[in-house]
Amino acid sequence: MTRNGRLSVPNRRDMLKWGTGAALSGLAAGSLAGVPPAKARAQVREADVIVIGAGVAGLAAARRLTELDYDVIVLEATHKIGGRLRTDRSLGASFEVGAGWIHGPDGNPLSDLARAVNSPTFVTDDDSFDVFAADGTRQSRAAVFTAEQRLQGLAARIDATLASDLSLAEAIRTIDPAALSDPLTRWMLSAYTEFDTGGPLERLSALHFDEDEAFDGADVILTQGYDAIAAHLAQGLDIRLNAVVEAVDYEAGDGAAVHAGDAIYESHFVICTVPLGVLKAETIAFDPPLPQAMRARLQRLQMGNVTKIALKFDHAHWPVDTQYFGLMTSEKGRWNYFLNYRTFSEENILLGFSVGAYAAKAEAMHDAEMTADAMDAVRTMFGREVPEPEDVRLTRWSQDPFTRGAYSFTAFGSEPQDFDALARPVEKTLLFAGEHTTFRHHGTVHGAYLSGLEAARIIDDELWEG
Ligand SMILES: Cc1cc2nc3c(=O)[nH]c(=O)nc-3n(C[C@H](O)[C@H](O)[C@H](O)COP(=O)(O)OP(=O)(O)OC[C@H]3O[C@@H](n4cnc5c(N)ncnc54)[C@H](O)[C@@H]3O)c2cc1C
């Protein structure tokens, strides 16, 4: 348990028998021997399990372990829970800063959670859309259908012929050299594939980008806010906000010490759920360093990006019954997809998306510049006379130091095992969870949720020596 190795991992009964105060004083004395004065002044706290990150993965793990009678503390760097599940209600309707949809609600554990919190859901209709060319001309259904057929043919030929990995863009060029210069096909590859995966075609693995799994059913949104699910999971948990974890010391059979500011948290196990982008940036010092094979996996996997902008108007300057609008912008990924809030709310809001490589470009713009860029797309579709929006909200996930991107994707050169291997415990003490630790469901809220439950299961079934 302590850094000096005098205590082995006790069983659960011992653990429950320890009074927190007695355990704390004993551990503090043991673990502080020989450490520098600054650390000696640190406040030492203890728990069975420390969870780093109060996103869905961390909350799911903490909740399950708490239900199993473990003493759990969750450390969250920011001032709120939820991580990439964050709802802003200041526009009058829910603006989902992070995740927007429950993808595939049938059999999806999030559907049960949505029901548990009585969250109204709205089924978005993927067949209700208009697509516009870069000059604002609306595309016919026949043209869209033809491009979809071409895309399906392309996917089938990639599956059938690709022997070794290439980037998806390269694989497409090899099989159908003209596909990426056809504006409608390129738009679909961006608005569907780059949006879905978060990764640019130039960096996606042609072999593995679409091998993950999905639940069935048309996607739904939680009209009163996706963050209700995070709030529900967090109920009754010991969560310390504004606790930025800087270092984790761990040792087999000896537990771990987690350093956050002036505080040290000692525990038998640590579940680290910080996003892939944070792990790649190596802003948390692990001692000993993570195994080389694991670091190589972290470097192979990539964090994609998606930028959102919510534009609120005095009234709707677009057809109110159409669910989505697509724009074949000449620069791939630039404001090429819009969700029409009027289909499920009273607010005249268009929610625009930039994806792939363009997302980071958009996020480098000032607010006014990004708004003008997105408004140019809106006016291309609905006329130059569309006035300035009354209000705007926008996102910059790539610049958030505690996220560093939107969600993980299968980069060219990586493989499914790179995700799943991250979920295996290191030295029987340190575990990782989060959307990036499950290939089957990476990049999703349900993936994060299931990964948190899995980390809790590993501790209880495989590691705890009770
Ligand atoms: C723009 C966008 C759109 C998306 N759309 C969808 C969608 O429609 N449907 C869907 O299913 N998924 C979607 N996703 C993905 C989904 O949001 C994520 O997969 C999921 O929320 C990730 O949960 P997590 O617990 O793994 O990570 P996170 O939610 O990122 O939680 C990690 C937590 O760790 C904290 N942290 C980081 N560093 C430290 C540190 N040093 N110390 C302490 N705490 C730290 C962070 O602040 C954060 O709270 C979207 C994501 C984005 C960004």
XYZ file of C-alpha atoms and ligand atoms in Angstrom:
519
model
C 0.000 0.000 0.000
C 2.608 2.543 0.953
C 5.572 3.572 -1.153
C 7.983 1.823 1.276
C 6.463 -1.582 0.592
C 5.768 -2.492 4.198
C 2.107 -3.194 3.622
C 0.739 -5.699 1.157
C -2.682 -5.275 -0.379
C -5.151 -6.148 2.390
C -8.391 -7.935 1.831
C -11.667 -6.091 1.720
C -12.583 -6.962 5.287
C -9.347 -5.475 6.586
C -10.016 -2.485 4.486
C -13.498 -2.017 5.856
C -12.171 -2.517 9.375
C -9.621 0.271 9.069
C -10.986 3.497 10.453
C -10.242 6.155 7.837
C -8.418 8.276 10.406
C -6.239 5.429 11.684
C -5.450 4.294 8.198
C -4.663 7.797 7.123
C -2.307 8.537 9.959
C -0.480 5.229 9.554
C -0.187 5.564 5.807
C 0.780 9.170 5.913
C 3.604 8.407 8.322
C 4.779 5.463 6.231
C 4.577 7.129 2.887
C 6.083 10.449 3.905
C 9.317 9.044 5.286
C 12.213 10.377 3.257
C 10.162 12.558 0.895
C 11.066 16.219 0.308
C 9.591 18.857 2.658
C 7.136 20.176 0.075
C 5.614 16.729 -0.221
C 5.760 16.265 3.554
C 3.394 19.238 3.838
C 0.975 17.687 1.369
C -2.352 16.456 2.585
C -2.568 12.687 2.222
C -5.907 11.025 1.655
C -6.737 7.449 0.939
C -9.287 5.273 -0.748
C -9.547 1.785 -2.176
C -9.663 3.187 -5.684
C -8.795 6.594 -7.119
C -10.512 7.400 -10.399
C -8.915 10.127 -12.501
C -11.487 12.010 -14.582
C -15.212 12.570 -14.017
C -16.327 11.898 -17.580
C -18.738 9.071 -18.299
C -16.041 6.361 -18.038
C -14.805 7.609 -14.671
C -18.306 8.103 -13.287
C -19.447 4.661 -14.471
C -16.418 2.976 -12.873
C -16.759 4.926 -9.621
C -20.466 4.258 -9.380
C -20.134 0.529 -9.970
C -17.266 0.191 -7.471
C -19.169 2.228 -4.888
C -22.138 -0.111 -5.335
C -19.709 -2.975 -4.633
C -18.660 -1.286 -1.355
C -15.299 0.050 -2.447
C -14.217 3.381 -1.078
C -13.694 5.549 -4.188
C -12.504 9.107 -4.772
C -12.862 10.722 -8.204
C -10.390 13.460 -9.140
C -11.532 15.846 -11.870
C -9.323 18.570 -13.330
C -12.105 20.985 -14.279
C -14.827 22.646 -12.235
C -17.552 20.308 -13.495
C -18.362 16.680 -14.084
C -19.221 15.091 -17.431
C -16.067 15.638 -19.479
C -17.084 15.459 -23.122
C -20.721 15.199 -22.034
C -21.545 18.833 -21.475
C -24.792 20.722 -22.091
C -25.107 24.502 -22.435
C -28.696 25.691 -21.996
C -28.059 29.401 -22.412
C -29.549 29.543 -25.928
C -32.956 28.372 -24.691
C -32.480 24.856 -26.091
C -29.788 22.335 -25.185
C -26.544 22.976 -27.016
C -24.490 19.825 -26.630
C -20.914 21.047 -26.423
C -19.620 17.469 -26.647
C -21.656 14.369 -27.473
C -25.028 15.024 -29.111
C -26.566 11.667 -29.965
C -27.112 8.270 -28.425
C -25.857 6.309 -31.405
C -27.949 3.168 -31.883
C -30.347 3.264 -28.944
C -31.504 -0.401 -29.232
C -29.770 -2.430 -26.536
C -27.570 0.555 -25.761
C -26.990 0.905 -21.995
C -27.403 4.668 -22.343
C -31.033 4.187 -23.319
C -31.632 2.605 -19.899
C -29.888 5.553 -18.247
C -31.955 8.032 -20.279
C -35.100 6.249 -19.116
C -33.860 6.238 -15.520
C -33.596 10.026 -15.577
C -36.888 10.446 -17.496
C -35.057 12.222 -20.273
C -37.234 12.988 -23.288
C -35.614 11.729 -26.496
C -36.072 12.715 -30.117
C -35.302 10.337 -32.988
C -33.334 12.211 -35.635
C -34.252 11.311 -39.199
C -31.208 10.625 -41.378
C -33.439 10.477 -44.457
C -34.641 14.037 -43.982
C -31.948 16.189 -45.580
C -31.083 18.598 -48.376
C -27.617 18.773 -49.897
C -26.316 21.897 -51.608
C -23.399 22.293 -54.030
C -20.666 24.855 -53.318
C -22.596 27.392 -55.468
C -25.773 26.831 -53.430
C -27.553 24.604 -55.961
C -29.708 21.997 -54.274
C -28.772 18.475 -55.314
C -31.407 16.088 -56.641
C -32.235 12.889 -54.751
C -31.088 10.941 -57.817
C -27.631 12.558 -57.676
C -27.342 11.818 -53.963
C -28.468 8.235 -54.528
C -25.889 7.751 -57.303
C -23.085 9.085 -55.085
C -24.186 6.777 -52.258
C -24.016 3.808 -54.651
C -20.545 4.837 -55.721
C -19.471 5.049 -52.079
C -20.865 1.617 -51.284
C -19.061 0.157 -54.292
C -15.872 1.837 -53.169
C -16.173 0.422 -49.641
C -16.815 -3.085 -50.988
C -13.780 -2.906 -53.291
C -11.549 -1.643 -50.494
C -12.684 -4.547 -48.303
C -12.142 -7.062 -51.093
C -8.800 -5.884 -52.417
C -6.795 -4.212 -49.656
C -3.993 -6.523 -48.546
C -2.034 -4.169 -46.317
C -2.945 -0.945 -44.620
C -3.076 2.406 -46.397
C -4.636 5.678 -45.432
C -8.276 5.712 -46.499
C -7.596 8.588 -48.916
C -4.787 6.602 -50.553
C -6.909 3.457 -50.777
C -9.725 5.416 -52.409
C -7.326 6.971 -54.922
C -5.949 3.542 -55.809
C -9.361 2.075 -56.481
C -11.283 5.036 -57.890
C -8.866 7.860 -58.785
C -11.664 10.315 -59.592
C -13.753 9.717 -56.445
C -12.178 12.412 -54.313
C -12.517 15.029 -57.020
C -16.238 14.384 -57.339
C -17.756 17.011 -54.990
C -20.741 14.925 -53.894
C -18.697 11.778 -53.186
C -16.083 13.854 -51.362
C -18.811 15.535 -49.319
C -20.225 12.160 -48.272
C -16.804 10.866 -47.312
C -16.318 13.925 -45.145
C -19.811 14.509 -43.725
C -20.324 10.808 -43.014
C -16.921 9.161 -42.527
C -14.810 12.020 -41.183
C -17.654 13.125 -38.892
C -18.343 9.620 -37.662
C -14.704 8.766 -37.003
C -13.370 12.251 -36.216
C -10.303 11.498 -38.342
C -9.329 12.976 -41.712
C -9.411 10.572 -44.686
C -5.679 11.140 -45.094
C -4.987 9.628 -41.653
C -7.689 6.986 -41.229
C -6.730 3.326 -41.526
C -8.358 1.918 -44.677
C -8.241 -1.557 -43.140
C -9.816 -0.833 -39.776
C -11.616 2.526 -39.790
C -15.085 0.959 -40.012
C -14.583 -2.351 -38.209
C -15.992 -1.129 -34.913
C -19.490 -2.077 -33.813
C -22.721 -0.178 -33.448
C -25.972 -0.789 -31.653
C -29.121 -0.802 -33.800
C -31.783 1.844 -34.141
C -32.002 5.420 -35.394
C -29.910 7.859 -33.348
C -31.638 9.938 -30.683
C -30.923 13.199 -28.933
C -31.854 14.032 -25.365
C -33.768 17.240 -25.867
C -33.432 18.393 -22.267
C -29.705 17.738 -22.157
C -27.338 14.763 -22.413
C -25.620 15.912 -19.203
C -28.544 14.477 -17.189
C -26.863 11.099 -17.622
C -23.597 12.319 -16.106
C -25.480 13.940 -13.219
C -27.303 10.672 -12.585
C -24.089 8.620 -12.575
C -22.405 11.118 -10.226
C -25.065 10.953 -7.505
C -23.568 10.127 -4.120
C -19.961 9.834 -5.359
C -16.997 11.512 -3.670
C -15.822 13.767 -6.493
C -13.070 16.345 -6.013
C -13.317 19.086 -8.652
C -10.422 21.331 -9.757
C -8.050 18.472 -8.926
C -5.536 18.341 -11.754
C -3.594 15.091 -11.539
C 0.062 15.644 -12.325
C 1.689 12.365 -11.330
C 0.868 8.756 -10.530
C 3.317 6.474 -8.701
C 2.354 2.816 -8.768
C 3.821 -0.535 -7.862
C 2.553 -4.106 -8.057
C 1.152 -5.195 -4.714
C 1.957 -1.833 -3.230
C -0.830 0.377 -4.496
C -0.476 3.846 -5.883
C -0.047 7.485 -4.959
C -1.795 10.072 -7.100
C -0.533 13.654 -6.921
C -2.923 16.540 -7.578
C -1.698 19.963 -6.494
C -0.858 19.849 -2.796
C -2.761 16.652 -2.180
C -1.618 13.051 -2.395
C -4.214 10.333 -2.748
C -3.160 6.801 -1.856
C -5.075 3.779 -3.005
C -4.872 0.127 -3.934
C -5.902 0.829 -7.511
C -6.062 3.754 -9.876
C -8.369 3.995 -12.878
C -7.136 6.677 -15.224
C -9.856 7.867 -17.627
C -8.248 11.003 -19.054
C -8.727 11.277 -22.836
C -6.290 9.820 -25.347
C -5.178 13.362 -26.236
C -4.055 13.952 -22.643
C -2.206 10.627 -22.491
C -0.474 11.351 -25.790
C 0.645 14.751 -24.511
C 2.204 13.011 -21.473
C 1.117 15.749 -19.072
C 0.687 13.143 -16.321
C 3.987 11.648 -15.094
C 3.712 7.924 -14.438
C 6.344 6.373 -12.197
C 7.512 3.922 -13.360
C 6.894 5.136 -16.917
C 4.160 3.254 -18.765
C 5.452 0.129 -20.526
C 7.067 0.901 -23.875
C 4.535 -1.232 -25.791
C 1.705 0.771 -24.266
C 3.333 4.092 -25.086
C 3.769 2.921 -28.671
C 0.059 2.099 -28.844
C -0.825 5.518 -27.450
C 1.305 7.163 -30.088
C -0.206 5.068 -32.921
C -3.796 5.860 -32.014
C -4.955 9.351 -32.895
C -7.383 11.883 -31.537
C -9.776 13.290 -34.128
C -11.519 16.596 -34.088
C -15.022 17.936 -34.578
C -15.987 21.589 -34.194
C -19.528 22.732 -33.507
C -21.131 26.121 -33.888
C -24.691 26.913 -32.775
C -26.159 29.892 -34.654
C -29.360 31.295 -33.179
C -31.597 33.542 -35.329
C -34.690 35.689 -34.857
C -36.607 33.313 -37.083
C -35.921 30.330 -39.319
C -34.425 31.300 -42.662
C -34.579 27.685 -43.823
C -37.189 24.910 -44.256
C -38.256 24.122 -40.689
C -39.186 20.477 -41.276
C -35.908 19.274 -42.762
C -33.648 17.545 -40.232
C -30.235 18.137 -41.813
C -28.619 20.364 -44.389
C -25.410 19.354 -46.156
C -23.082 21.708 -48.019
C -20.445 20.494 -50.471
C -17.907 23.107 -49.404
C -14.852 23.149 -51.645
C -12.542 22.745 -48.661
C -13.143 19.255 -47.276
C -14.676 19.211 -43.803
C -15.589 22.922 -43.729
C -19.085 23.488 -42.217
C -20.517 20.719 -44.334
C -23.337 19.521 -42.090
C -26.061 21.358 -40.140
C -28.668 20.093 -37.692
C -31.958 22.011 -37.743
C -33.164 22.615 -34.161
C -36.621 23.574 -35.367
C -37.393 19.884 -35.884
C -37.326 19.310 -32.118
C -37.399 22.724 -30.454
C -38.911 26.188 -30.676
C -35.518 27.795 -31.063
C -34.317 28.955 -34.486
C -30.923 27.361 -34.212
C -28.709 25.801 -36.850
C -25.941 23.636 -35.441
C -22.997 23.490 -37.851
C -20.149 20.987 -37.894
C -16.600 21.169 -39.189
C -14.778 17.854 -39.273
C -11.473 16.224 -40.152
C -8.498 18.474 -40.796
C -10.690 21.564 -41.182
C -11.949 21.314 -37.587
C -8.574 22.288 -36.129
C -8.338 25.083 -38.693
C -11.723 26.431 -37.594
C -10.707 26.230 -33.939
C -7.652 28.361 -34.631
C -9.972 31.216 -35.695
C -11.223 33.988 -33.399
C -14.903 33.734 -32.452
C -15.966 36.390 -34.983
C -13.885 34.801 -37.715
C -15.321 31.341 -37.047
C -18.850 32.753 -37.013
C -18.285 34.564 -40.329
C -16.863 31.368 -41.813
C -19.911 29.329 -40.745
C -22.311 32.104 -41.798
C -20.777 32.052 -45.262
C -21.830 28.393 -45.448
C -25.351 29.207 -44.188
C -25.748 32.045 -46.716
C -24.515 29.812 -49.533
C -27.417 27.503 -48.774
C -30.175 29.960 -47.829
C -29.250 33.270 -49.458
C -26.914 36.189 -48.847
C -29.779 38.083 -47.160
C -29.743 35.789 -44.085
C -28.972 38.253 -41.251
C -26.295 37.919 -38.597
C -27.201 35.431 -35.856
C -28.573 36.831 -32.579
C -26.374 34.567 -30.533
C -23.570 32.077 -31.102
C -21.912 29.256 -29.156
C -18.886 27.428 -30.458
C -16.468 24.731 -29.386
C -12.694 24.277 -29.370
C -12.061 20.760 -28.118
C -8.611 20.542 -29.694
C -7.492 23.456 -27.529
C -8.914 22.134 -24.256
C -5.848 20.997 -22.252
C -7.916 18.293 -20.541
C -9.216 16.772 -23.764
C -6.997 17.746 -26.736
C -9.387 16.640 -29.474
C -12.873 15.208 -29.905
C -12.589 11.416 -29.980
C -10.117 8.685 -30.892
C -9.928 7.137 -34.338
C -8.172 4.166 -35.941
C -5.235 5.869 -37.576
C -3.354 4.407 -40.520
C -0.697 2.168 -38.927
C -2.749 1.368 -35.814
C -4.900 -1.673 -35.227
C -7.919 -2.656 -33.120
C -5.691 -4.285 -30.515
C -4.109 -0.885 -29.820
C -7.386 0.251 -28.222
C -8.233 -2.928 -26.336
C -4.740 -3.494 -24.925
C -4.992 -0.142 -23.122
C -7.707 -1.642 -20.929
C -5.386 -4.289 -19.471
C -4.072 -3.439 -15.979
C -0.480 -2.307 -15.561
C 1.313 -3.931 -12.623
C -2.074 -5.112 -11.298
C -2.547 -1.600 -9.927
C -3.049 0.969 -12.669
C -5.998 0.670 -15.053
C -7.154 2.765 -17.965
C -10.704 3.340 -19.119
C -12.375 5.773 -21.498
C -13.714 5.735 -25.022
C -10.189 5.120 -26.375
C -9.808 1.795 -24.520
C -12.438 -0.159 -26.441
C -12.138 -0.725 -30.171
C -15.712 -1.989 -30.530
C -17.264 1.232 -29.292
C -14.491 3.831 -29.364
C -15.434 7.444 -29.917
C -18.807 7.137 -28.221
C -20.465 7.824 -24.886
C -21.621 4.227 -24.583
C -18.053 3.068 -25.286
C -16.840 5.256 -22.433
C -19.589 3.938 -20.150
C -18.895 0.271 -20.929
C -15.146 0.799 -20.497
C -15.718 2.230 -17.023
C -17.822 -0.768 -16.040
C -15.140 -3.092 -17.413
C -12.399 -1.447 -15.325
C -14.578 -1.878 -12.230
C -15.159 -5.517 -13.142
C -11.423 -6.178 -13.583
C -10.690 -4.759 -10.132
C -13.441 -6.716 -8.430
C -13.091 -10.021 -10.329
C -9.400 -10.200 -11.176
C -7.338 -7.950 -8.939
C -8.920 -7.703 -5.544
C -7.376 -10.295 -3.248
C -10.205 -10.400 -0.773
C -17.717 17.457 -30.357
C -17.980 16.047 -29.901
C -19.089 15.369 -30.382
C -19.349 14.073 -29.963
N -20.492 13.450 -30.389
C -20.819 12.239 -29.881
C -22.105 11.692 -30.123
O -22.947 12.311 -30.770
N -22.381 10.482 -29.578
C -21.479 9.770 -28.842
O -21.783 8.658 -28.389
N -20.257 10.300 -28.560
C -19.926 11.514 -29.058
N -18.731 12.088 -28.724
C -17.746 11.294 -27.977
C -18.086 11.220 -26.493
O -18.377 12.493 -25.998
C -16.884 10.639 -25.758
O -16.513 9.413 -26.361
C -17.151 10.358 -24.273
O -17.905 11.378 -23.666
C -15.799 10.207 -23.594
O -15.958 9.932 -22.216
P -14.666 9.588 -21.357
O -15.136 9.387 -19.979
O -13.887 8.523 -22.040
O -13.749 10.898 -21.465
P -14.069 12.388 -20.981
O -15.523 12.647 -21.022
O -13.199 13.270 -21.791
O -13.610 12.393 -19.454
C -12.275 12.509 -19.091
C -12.188 13.467 -17.912
O -10.818 13.528 -17.478
C -10.568 14.840 -17.034
N -9.124 15.058 -16.997
C -8.259 15.246 -18.024
N -7.019 15.420 -17.580
C -7.074 15.336 -16.222
C -6.109 15.438 -15.186
N -4.816 15.659 -15.444
N -6.523 15.315 -13.902
C -7.824 15.088 -13.592
N -8.777 14.992 -14.545
C -8.411 15.105 -15.842
C -11.288 15.697 -18.058
O -11.494 17.007 -17.599
C -12.578 14.902 -18.256
O -13.605 15.335 -17.393
C -18.471 13.413 -29.080
C -17.358 14.110 -28.575
C -17.129 15.410 -28.976
C -15.962 16.147 -28.401
